[in-house]
């Protein structure tokens, strides 16, 4: 594989900055960007809408072919569609936030979505952001990064993103929701959230956003230099 076809896996807990870091690093590298959480969110949204029980793995997995990612104006795969309709704004709502872990815990759902993600990554030159990219989806990804931050820092960032008072009651709810999802993501039997043994972990508390992006870009460029011209 030449230096133009690396696959970059960025995993980490909710609000660890994976999406914004992944998106910005991908733009700097000229790589495609995929937010894989959108797939889990869209399938959950569709199941709720159709009245499919989220603990019925095969029934939820059967909805996967109806969901597809689409490019935004910048060419990033950060939009999600069902039957040609863009549902991105709906999948970030509180109802999906509360329900997505249940769907994401079903092995049939994960298997179906792993296939979709591998297909997207096959051509390389891509940054995939998720929970199990380095461990399950692309265990042979050329670059693996695990972004971590304390729960208070992540809650603070999410509250600021939503224009909320970082010490207010809504921020406290955000923190409680993050803690609940961390426990669900890390505790599930299939593909639990954890760093791959060969991932570089970055603890981002106190690190400036630009410094995290620079570190990721450097890791990719170093790896690209090392693998340049080497067939895979
Ligand atoms: O990154 P996010 O908050 O949009 O992800 C939504 C949910 O989807 C999250 O609770 C865990 C799940 N998820 C997953 O299990 N594996 C992925 N690769 C991406 C997301």
Tab-separated table of C-alpha atoms and ligand atoms in Angstrom:
chain	number	residue	atom	x	y	z
A	1	UNK	CA	0.000	0.000	0.000
A	2	UNK	CA	1.398	3.405	-0.875
A	3	UNK	CA	1.381	6.401	1.422
A	4	UNK	CA	-1.812	7.584	-0.302
A	5	UNK	CA	-3.956	4.789	1.041
A	6	UNK	CA	-3.632	4.648	4.823
A	7	UNK	CA	-6.567	3.918	7.112
A	8	UNK	CA	-6.746	5.897	10.324
A	9	UNK	CA	-8.820	4.611	13.269
A	10	UNK	CA	-9.811	7.099	15.975
A	11	UNK	CA	-11.696	5.650	18.929
A	12	UNK	CA	-12.719	6.994	22.298
A	13	UNK	CA	-15.634	7.724	24.611
A	14	UNK	CA	-18.461	10.180	23.883
A	15	UNK	CA	-17.396	13.836	23.599
A	16	UNK	CA	-13.696	12.996	23.727
A	17	UNK	CA	-13.261	15.226	20.666
A	18	UNK	CA	-12.965	12.317	18.192
A	19	UNK	CA	-15.305	13.812	15.623
A	20	UNK	CA	-13.887	17.324	15.509
A	21	UNK	CA	-10.292	16.076	15.718
A	22	UNK	CA	-10.924	13.384	13.092
A	23	UNK	CA	-12.661	15.794	10.764
A	24	UNK	CA	-9.959	18.452	11.002
A	25	UNK	CA	-7.101	15.962	10.700
A	26	UNK	CA	-8.776	14.365	7.675
A	27	UNK	CA	-9.113	17.776	6.003
A	28	UNK	CA	-5.415	18.518	6.607
A	29	UNK	CA	-4.406	15.154	5.218
A	30	UNK	CA	-6.812	15.298	2.264
A	31	UNK	CA	-8.450	12.085	3.535
A	32	UNK	CA	-12.128	11.158	3.619
A	33	UNK	CA	-13.821	11.300	7.004
A	34	UNK	CA	-16.471	8.955	8.398
A	35	UNK	CA	-18.332	9.333	11.686
A	36	UNK	CA	-19.393	5.721	12.309
A	37	UNK	CA	-21.563	6.648	15.325
A	38	UNK	CA	-24.002	8.102	12.796
A	39	UNK	CA	-24.713	4.613	11.498
A	40	UNK	CA	-25.615	3.333	14.972
A	41	UNK	CA	-27.692	6.449	15.593
A	42	UNK	CA	-29.567	6.190	12.288
A	43	UNK	CA	-30.433	2.518	12.765
A	44	UNK	CA	-31.659	3.339	16.280
A	45	UNK	CA	-33.761	6.242	14.974
A	46	UNK	CA	-35.294	4.031	12.310
A	47	UNK	CA	-36.056	1.226	14.764
A	48	UNK	CA	-37.776	3.663	17.140
A	49	UNK	CA	-39.786	5.103	14.267
A	50	UNK	CA	-40.871	1.667	13.043
A	51	UNK	CA	-41.646	0.398	16.512
A	52	UNK	CA	-38.909	-2.270	16.310
A	53	UNK	CA	-37.679	-3.296	19.755
A	54	UNK	CA	-34.052	-2.261	20.264
A	55	UNK	CA	-33.223	-5.516	22.041
A	56	UNK	CA	-34.381	-7.516	19.004
A	57	UNK	CA	-30.954	-7.726	17.322
A	58	UNK	CA	-31.991	-9.505	14.096
A	59	UNK	CA	-34.940	-7.123	13.543
A	60	UNK	CA	-32.804	-4.021	14.096
A	61	UNK	CA	-30.001	-5.462	11.912
A	62	UNK	CA	-32.539	-5.972	9.119
A	63	UNK	CA	-32.895	-2.173	8.958
A	64	UNK	CA	-29.176	-1.622	8.222
A	65	UNK	CA	-29.506	-1.798	4.392
A	66	UNK	CA	-31.925	1.140	4.528
A	67	UNK	CA	-29.329	3.423	6.120
A	68	UNK	CA	-26.548	5.140	4.203
A	69	UNK	CA	-23.967	7.849	4.780
A	70	UNK	CA	-23.786	10.863	2.501
A	71	UNK	CA	-21.203	13.574	1.939
A	72	UNK	CA	-21.655	17.116	3.254
A	73	UNK	CA	-20.582	20.216	1.299
A	74	UNK	CA	-16.951	19.524	2.186
A	75	UNK	CA	-17.077	15.922	1.003
A	76	UNK	CA	-17.080	14.438	4.536
A	77	UNK	CA	-19.352	11.475	5.209
A	78	UNK	CA	-21.060	13.283	8.068
A	79	UNK	CA	-24.668	13.084	6.873
A	80	UNK	CA	-26.936	10.088	7.205
A	81	UNK	CA	-29.913	9.125	5.106
A	82	UNK	CA	-32.820	6.740	5.116
A	83	UNK	CA	-34.549	6.124	1.788
A	84	UNK	CA	-32.853	9.194	0.314
A	85	UNK	CA	-34.060	11.466	3.139
A	86	UNK	CA	-31.418	13.273	5.200
A	87	UNK	CA	-32.148	12.486	8.863
A	88	UNK	CA	-28.889	13.806	10.377
A	89	UNK	CA	-30.618	16.443	12.506
A	90	UNK	CA	-32.890	13.858	14.087
A	91	UNK	CA	-30.248	11.335	15.056
A	92	UNK	CA	-28.558	13.725	17.505
A	93	UNK	CA	-31.695	14.189	19.603
A	94	UNK	CA	-32.082	13.162	23.228
A	95	UNK	CA	-34.284	10.150	22.384
A	96	UNK	CA	-31.604	8.583	20.204
A	97	UNK	CA	-28.921	9.573	22.763
A	98	UNK	CA	-30.785	7.566	25.387
A	99	UNK	CA	-31.526	4.537	23.190
A	100	UNK	CA	-28.489	4.025	20.960
A	101	UNK	CA	-26.444	1.963	23.441
A	102	UNK	CA	-29.175	-0.697	23.486
A	103	UNK	CA	-29.068	-1.121	19.690
A	104	UNK	CA	-25.249	-0.921	19.651
A	105	UNK	CA	-25.063	-3.823	22.092
A	106	UNK	CA	-26.786	-6.281	19.738
A	107	UNK	CA	-24.247	-8.565	17.979
A	108	UNK	CA	-26.376	-8.797	14.796
A	109	UNK	CA	-26.466	-5.007	14.519
A	110	UNK	CA	-22.717	-4.705	15.060
A	111	UNK	CA	-21.960	-7.431	12.499
A	112	UNK	CA	-24.109	-5.750	9.859
A	113	UNK	CA	-22.536	-2.345	10.491
A	114	UNK	CA	-18.968	-3.702	10.583
A	115	UNK	CA	-19.487	-4.822	6.978
A	116	UNK	CA	-20.667	-1.355	5.965
A	117	UNK	CA	-17.687	0.302	7.668
A	118	UNK	CA	-15.102	-2.054	6.135
A	119	UNK	CA	-16.561	-1.432	2.722
A	120	UNK	CA	-16.241	2.341	3.210
A	121	UNK	CA	-12.625	1.974	4.362
A	122	UNK	CA	-11.464	-0.423	1.675
A	123	UNK	CA	-9.923	2.189	-0.608
A	124	UNK	CA	-7.883	3.810	2.192
A	125	UNK	CA	-7.061	7.521	2.558
A	126	UNK	CA	-9.706	7.617	5.220
A	127	UNK	CA	-10.236	8.539	8.867
A	128	UNK	CA	-12.893	6.496	10.683
A	129	UNK	CA	-14.102	7.677	14.041
A	130	UNK	CA	-15.936	5.370	16.460
A	131	UNK	CA	-15.626	3.051	19.459
A	132	UNK	CA	-14.236	-0.184	18.009
A	133	UNK	CA	-12.525	0.851	14.779
A	134	UNK	CA	-9.010	-0.108	15.935
A	135	UNK	CA	-10.127	-3.243	17.795
A	136	UNK	CA	-12.792	-4.801	15.548
A	137	UNK	CA	-13.635	-2.914	12.346
A	138	UNK	CA	-10.048	-2.399	11.151
A	139	UNK	CA	-7.716	-4.344	13.442
A	140	UNK	CA	-5.008	-3.867	10.798
A	141	UNK	CA	-5.480	-0.093	10.408
A	142	UNK	CA	-2.152	1.577	9.747
A	143	UNK	CA	-2.729	4.296	12.365
A	144	UNK	CA	-4.743	3.866	15.571
A	145	UNK	CA	-5.446	6.637	18.011
A	146	UNK	CA	-7.478	6.441	21.226
A	147	UNK	CA	-8.652	9.846	22.410
A	148	UNK	CA	-9.489	10.089	26.073
A	149	UNK	CA	-10.552	12.855	28.459
A	150	UNK	CA	-12.027	12.920	31.957
A	151	UNK	CA	-15.819	12.825	32.218
A	152	UNK	CA	-15.913	16.358	33.674
A	153	UNK	CA	-13.879	17.720	30.772
A	154	UNK	CA	-16.087	15.930	28.223
A	155	UNK	CA	-19.283	17.182	29.894
A	156	UNK	CA	-17.857	20.715	29.908
A	157	UNK	CA	-17.029	20.525	26.191
A	158	UNK	CA	-20.453	19.197	25.258
A	159	UNK	CA	-22.228	21.874	27.350
A	160	UNK	CA	-20.163	24.609	25.654
A	161	UNK	CA	-20.934	23.107	22.220
A	162	UNK	CA	-24.648	23.367	23.028
A	163	UNK	CA	-24.303	26.924	24.389
A	164	UNK	CA	-25.201	25.843	27.961
A	165	UNK	CA	-23.936	27.054	31.324
A	166	UNK	CA	-21.171	24.575	32.226
A	167	UNK	CA	-22.261	24.633	35.891
A	168	UNK	CA	-26.014	24.485	35.249
A	169	UNK	CA	-28.515	21.628	35.659
A	170	UNK	CA	-28.473	20.735	31.942
A	171	UNK	CA	-24.689	20.310	32.107
A	172	UNK	CA	-25.189	17.976	35.077
A	173	UNK	CA	-27.621	15.945	32.960
A	174	UNK	CA	-25.088	15.777	30.126
A	175	UNK	CA	-22.492	14.450	32.545
A	176	UNK	CA	-24.871	11.824	33.911
A	177	UNK	CA	-25.744	10.740	30.346
A	178	UNK	CA	-22.055	10.497	29.389
A	179	UNK	CA	-21.332	8.376	32.465
A	180	UNK	CA	-24.234	6.085	31.663
A	181	UNK	CA	-23.148	5.675	28.031
A	182	UNK	CA	-19.480	5.167	28.997
A	183	UNK	CA	-20.546	2.332	31.277
A	184	UNK	CA	-22.781	0.813	28.572
A	185	UNK	CA	-20.147	1.155	25.796
A	186	UNK	CA	-17.285	-0.181	27.921
A	187	UNK	CA	-19.325	-2.896	29.620
A	188	UNK	CA	-21.049	-4.519	26.652
A	189	UNK	CA	-20.115	-8.075	25.765
A	190	UNK	CA	-19.479	-7.451	22.052
A	191	UNK	CA	-16.796	-4.987	20.923
A	192	UNK	CA	-16.565	-3.049	24.208
A	193	UNK	CA	-14.989	0.389	24.146
A	194	UNK	CA	-11.265	0.006	24.887
A	195	UNK	CA	-7.996	1.066	23.276
A	196	UNK	CA	-6.463	-1.424	20.831
A	197	UNK	CA	-3.206	-2.825	22.208
A	198	UNK	CA	-1.312	-1.006	19.436
A	199	UNK	CA	-3.207	2.312	19.681
A	200	UNK	CA	-1.572	5.559	20.729
A	201	UNK	CA	-3.660	6.965	23.603
A	202	UNK	CA	-3.901	10.748	23.881
A	203	UNK	CA	-5.285	12.170	27.146
A	204	UNK	CA	-6.652	15.465	25.986
A	205	UNK	CA	-7.540	17.215	29.289
A	206	UNK	CA	-5.590	20.454	29.177
A	207	UNK	CA	-4.434	19.859	25.592
A	208	UNK	CA	-5.388	22.516	23.034
A	209	UNK	CA	-7.565	21.272	20.176
A	210	UNK	CA	-4.935	22.236	17.572
A	211	UNK	CA	-2.252	20.299	19.447
A	212	UNK	CA	-4.363	17.113	19.364
A	213	UNK	CA	-4.991	17.512	15.628
A	214	UNK	CA	-1.270	18.152	14.988
A	215	UNK	CA	-0.358	15.011	16.907
A	216	UNK	CA	-2.760	12.878	14.850
A	217	UNK	CA	-1.588	14.407	11.560
A	218	UNK	CA	2.052	13.820	12.581
A	219	UNK	CA	1.327	10.170	13.415
A	220	UNK	CA	-0.242	9.649	10.004
A	221	UNK	CA	2.543	11.440	8.121
A	222	UNK	CA	5.206	9.489	9.989
A	223	UNK	CA	3.454	6.216	9.196
A	224	UNK	CA	2.911	7.279	5.581
A	225	UNK	CA	6.637	7.991	5.265
A	226	UNK	CA	7.447	4.591	6.762
A	227	UNK	CA	5.122	2.687	4.442
A	228	UNK	CA	5.612	4.750	1.311
A	229	UNK	CA	5.874	2.469	-1.690
A	230	UNK	CA	5.520	-0.716	0.377
A	231	UNK	CA	2.839	-2.975	-1.086
A	232	UNK	CA	0.459	-4.338	1.507
B	1	LIG	O1	-20.056	8.628	18.706
B	1	LIG	P1	-21.546	8.688	18.982
B	1	LIG	O2	-21.888	9.249	20.343
B	1	LIG	O3	-22.303	9.342	17.894
B	1	LIG	O4	-21.992	7.136	18.998
B	1	LIG	C1	-23.307	6.758	19.257
B	1	LIG	C2	-23.359	5.370	19.870
B	1	LIG	O5	-23.023	4.395	18.896
B	1	LIG	C3	-22.480	5.146	21.072
B	1	LIG	O6	-23.241	5.056	22.239
B	1	LIG	C4	-21.779	3.849	20.827
B	1	LIG	C5	-22.159	3.418	19.457
B	1	LIG	N1	-21.020	3.223	18.551
B	1	LIG	C6	-20.424	1.996	18.556
B	1	LIG	O7	-20.806	1.151	19.356
B	1	LIG	N2	-19.413	1.721	17.673
B	1	LIG	C7	-18.971	2.666	16.820
B	1	LIG	N3	-17.976	2.374	15.949
B	1	LIG	C8	-19.559	3.957	16.827
B	1	LIG	C9	-20.575	4.210	17.724
